[in-house]
Short mmCIF file of C-alpha atoms in Angstrom, two decimals:
data_model
loop_
_atom_site.label_atom_id
_atom_site.label_comp_id
_atom_site.label_asym_id
_atom_site.label_seq_id
_atom_site.Cartn_x
_atom_site.Cartn_y
_atom_site.Cartn_z
CA MET A 1 -168.22 255.36 56.39
CA GLU A 2 -170.63 256.59 53.72
CA LYS A 3 -172.92 259.50 54.59
CA SER A 4 -176.59 258.71 54.35
CA THR A 5 -178.69 261.26 52.59
CA ASN A 6 -182.38 261.91 52.40
CA ALA A 7 -182.01 264.03 49.28
CA ALA A 8 -184.59 263.20 46.66
CA PRO A 9 -183.24 261.86 43.38
CA ILE A 10 -183.06 263.78 40.14
CA PHE A 11 -184.46 261.76 37.29
CA TRP A 12 -182.87 262.35 33.92
CA SER A 13 -182.99 261.39 30.29
CA LEU A 14 -181.24 262.28 27.05
CA LEU A 15 -183.59 264.08 24.71
CA ALA A 16 -182.47 263.14 21.20
CA TYR A 17 -184.56 264.69 18.45
CA GLN A 18 -183.23 265.38 14.97
CA ASP A 19 -179.95 267.27 15.59
CA TRP A 20 -180.95 268.21 19.15
CA ASN A 21 -179.32 266.25 21.98
CA MET A 22 -179.91 267.62 25.47
CA HIS A 23 -179.90 266.10 28.92
CA ILE A 24 -183.04 266.91 30.89
CA GLY A 25 -183.67 266.42 34.59
CA ALA A 26 -186.61 266.54 36.96
CA THR A 27 -187.43 266.07 40.59
CA GLU A 28 -190.73 264.60 41.68
CA LYS A 29 -192.01 268.22 41.69
CA GLY A 30 -191.13 269.03 38.08
CA LEU A 31 -188.57 269.82 35.43
CA CYS A 32 -185.45 271.25 37.03
CA TYR A 33 -182.89 271.15 34.23
CA VAL A 34 -182.67 271.44 30.45
CA GLY A 35 -179.11 271.17 29.23
CA SER A 36 -177.15 272.69 26.41
CA GLN A 37 -177.30 271.19 22.94
CA ASN A 38 -174.81 268.37 22.37
CA CYS A 39 -173.13 268.73 25.79
CA PRO A 40 -171.95 265.65 27.67
CA PHE A 41 -173.65 264.19 30.73
CA HIS A 42 -171.17 265.84 33.08
CA GLU A 43 -172.85 269.22 32.42
CA LEU A 44 -175.96 267.85 34.18
CA ALA A 45 -173.92 265.99 36.82
CA ASP A 46 -171.87 269.08 37.73
CA TRP A 47 -175.00 271.25 37.92
CA ALA A 48 -176.83 268.69 40.09
CA ALA A 49 -173.87 268.33 42.47
CA ALA A 50 -173.81 272.10 43.00
CA ARG A 51 -177.58 272.73 43.18
CA PHE A 52 -178.92 269.45 44.62
CA PRO A 53 -176.06 268.12 46.78
CA GLY A 54 -176.52 264.50 47.75
CA SER A 55 -179.22 263.83 45.17
CA ALA A 56 -178.67 260.73 43.10
CA LEU A 57 -179.01 260.99 39.35
CA VAL A 58 -181.38 258.26 38.19
CA ARG A 59 -182.00 257.64 34.50
CA ASP A 60 -185.74 257.20 33.97
CA ASP A 61 -186.75 257.76 30.35
CA ARG A 62 -190.38 256.88 31.04
CA MET A 63 -190.74 259.35 33.91
CA MET A 64 -189.10 262.06 31.79
CA GLN A 65 -191.26 261.40 28.71
CA ARG A 66 -193.83 264.12 29.43
CA TYR A 67 -191.06 266.74 29.55
CA ALA A 68 -189.39 265.33 26.44
CA ASP A 69 -192.72 265.35 24.58
CA GLU A 70 -193.29 269.05 25.31
CA LEU A 71 -189.74 269.96 24.29
CA ILE A 72 -190.07 267.98 21.05
CA GLU A 73 -193.39 269.71 20.30
CA TYR A 74 -191.62 273.04 20.83
CA LEU A 75 -188.73 272.03 18.55
CA GLU A 76 -191.28 270.99 15.90
CA GLY A 77 -192.88 274.44 16.10
CA ALA A 78 -196.10 272.97 17.51
CA ARG A 79 -195.82 274.36 21.08
CA GLU A 80 -195.31 277.96 22.17
CA SER A 81 -195.50 277.51 25.95
CA PHE A 82 -194.92 274.74 28.46
CA THR A 83 -197.50 273.24 30.79
CA ALA A 84 -195.52 270.51 32.56
CA PRO A 85 -194.56 271.46 36.12
CA ALA A 86 -191.17 272.98 36.86
CA ASP A 87 -189.05 272.79 40.00
CA LEU A 88 -187.00 275.98 39.82
CA ARG A 89 -184.75 276.70 42.77
CA GLY A 90 -182.90 279.94 43.14
CA THR A 91 -182.76 283.14 45.10
CA PRO A 92 -185.88 285.32 45.19
CA PHE A 93 -184.14 287.65 42.71
CA GLN A 94 -183.34 284.78 40.32
CA LEU A 95 -186.90 283.46 40.56
CA ALA A 96 -188.26 286.92 39.72
CA VAL A 97 -185.98 287.15 36.68
CA TRP A 98 -186.91 283.65 35.52
CA LYS A 99 -190.62 284.46 35.87
CA ALA A 100 -190.09 287.60 33.78
CA LEU A 101 -188.40 285.45 31.12
CA CYS A 102 -191.44 283.19 31.01
CA ASP A 103 -193.60 286.25 30.34
CA ILE A 104 -191.73 287.13 27.12
CA PRO A 105 -194.11 286.20 24.31
CA TYR A 106 -193.09 283.45 21.91
CA GLY A 107 -191.25 284.82 18.91
CA GLN A 108 -190.35 288.10 20.63
CA THR A 109 -187.23 289.33 22.39
CA ARG A 110 -186.47 291.64 25.29
CA THR A 111 -183.27 293.29 26.49
CA TYR A 112 -181.59 292.85 29.84
CA THR A 113 -182.72 296.39 30.64
CA ASP A 114 -186.33 295.42 29.82
CA ILE A 115 -186.12 292.50 32.26
CA ALA A 116 -184.60 294.71 34.98
CA GLU A 117 -187.46 297.17 34.52
CA THR A 118 -190.05 294.38 34.49
CA ILE A 119 -188.91 293.17 37.92
CA ARG A 120 -188.77 296.79 39.15
CA LYS A 121 -185.02 296.81 39.64
CA PRO A 122 -183.94 299.10 36.78
CA SER A 123 -180.40 299.55 38.12
CA SER A 124 -179.81 295.78 38.33
CA VAL A 125 -179.06 295.03 34.69
CA ARG A 126 -175.80 293.20 35.48
CA ALA A 127 -177.46 291.16 38.22
CA VAL A 128 -180.25 290.32 35.78
CA GLY A 129 -177.58 289.04 33.37
CA ALA A 130 -176.10 286.86 36.11
CA ALA A 131 -179.54 285.47 37.03
CA ILE A 132 -180.26 284.71 33.39
CA GLY A 133 -176.90 282.94 33.15
CA ALA A 134 -177.89 280.78 36.13
CA ASN A 135 -181.17 279.68 34.53
CA PRO A 136 -181.20 275.88 34.75
CA ASN A 137 -184.05 275.31 32.30
CA LEU A 138 -182.93 276.32 28.85
CA ILE A 139 -185.82 276.61 26.38
CA THR A 140 -188.66 276.18 28.92
CA VAL A 141 -187.52 279.32 30.76
CA PRO A 142 -186.78 281.21 27.55
CA CYS A 143 -183.58 283.07 28.29
CA HIS A 144 -182.75 282.73 24.59
CA ARG A 145 -185.28 285.56 24.05
CA VAL A 146 -183.01 288.08 25.82
CA ILE A 147 -180.71 290.13 23.64
CA GLY A 148 -178.35 293.04 24.08
CA LYS A 149 -179.62 296.61 24.14
CA ASN A 150 -178.23 297.15 20.64
CA GLY A 151 -180.10 294.10 19.34
CA ALA A 152 -177.03 291.87 19.28
CA LEU A 153 -177.12 288.28 20.45
CA THR A 154 -175.29 287.96 23.74
CA GLY A 155 -174.11 285.13 25.95
CA TYR A 156 -176.15 281.96 26.35
CA ARG A 157 -175.27 278.87 28.38
CA GLY A 158 -176.18 276.68 25.41
CA GLY A 159 -173.94 278.72 23.10
CA LEU A 160 -174.83 281.35 20.53
CA ASP A 161 -175.46 278.71 17.86
CA MET A 162 -178.22 277.15 20.00
CA LYS A 163 -179.64 280.60 20.82
CA THR A 164 -179.70 281.52 17.13
CA LYS A 165 -181.47 278.25 16.22
CA LEU A 166 -184.13 278.77 18.90
CA LEU A 167 -184.80 282.37 17.86
CA GLU A 168 -184.99 281.35 14.19
CA LEU A 169 -187.37 278.51 15.04
CA GLU A 170 -189.69 280.91 16.86
CA ARG A 171 -189.41 283.56 14.14
CA ASN A 172 -190.26 281.01 11.44
CA VAL A 173 -193.29 279.74 13.35
CA SER A 174 -194.50 283.23 14.28
CA TYR A 175 -193.90 284.74 10.87
CA PRO A 176 -193.97 281.90 8.33
CA LYS A 177 -192.90 282.66 4.83
CA GLU A 178 -196.04 283.27 2.86
CA ASP A 179 -196.55 281.27 -0.28
CA VAL A 180 -196.99 283.83 -2.99
CA GLN A 181 -199.25 282.63 -5.75
CA HIS A 182 -198.94 284.35 -9.09
CA ALA A 183 -201.97 284.25 -11.36
#
């Protein structure tokens, strides 16, 4: 006998823009998942099964369009922050870390230590790293802006190539190469 469930569905779509291919998901409350670049659907399915047990995954490109539009604007360098609603679910500690990530200005970086100090838990650097690693919304909750204390790029669920691309995108928009005119 099949169990009945009242779990709300997770709507999803594949965002395909230039060389970016990411699965995105949302509940009726807001964006709950932005996947890694060029990862298969099972990344979203595995995450949803663990975080939203019993929720059906329903492809709905039209419902997901507002989230896709904002992500595309970001990837084009035309958007620095996101206004579409999010449905972030985590522990109070994770939510505090994710909020601190959202407060990192576009084009800037912070260290894990900076984030631990921001949330007033300076001795929790490792726990901050774990919370950042559990961030379900790549890009919109900008964990790519967190670097090691020595300035080195460190782990990222989307991979260091994706992290590098995002940081370069933001750096190029924030500090565009000036056209030098010689008289």
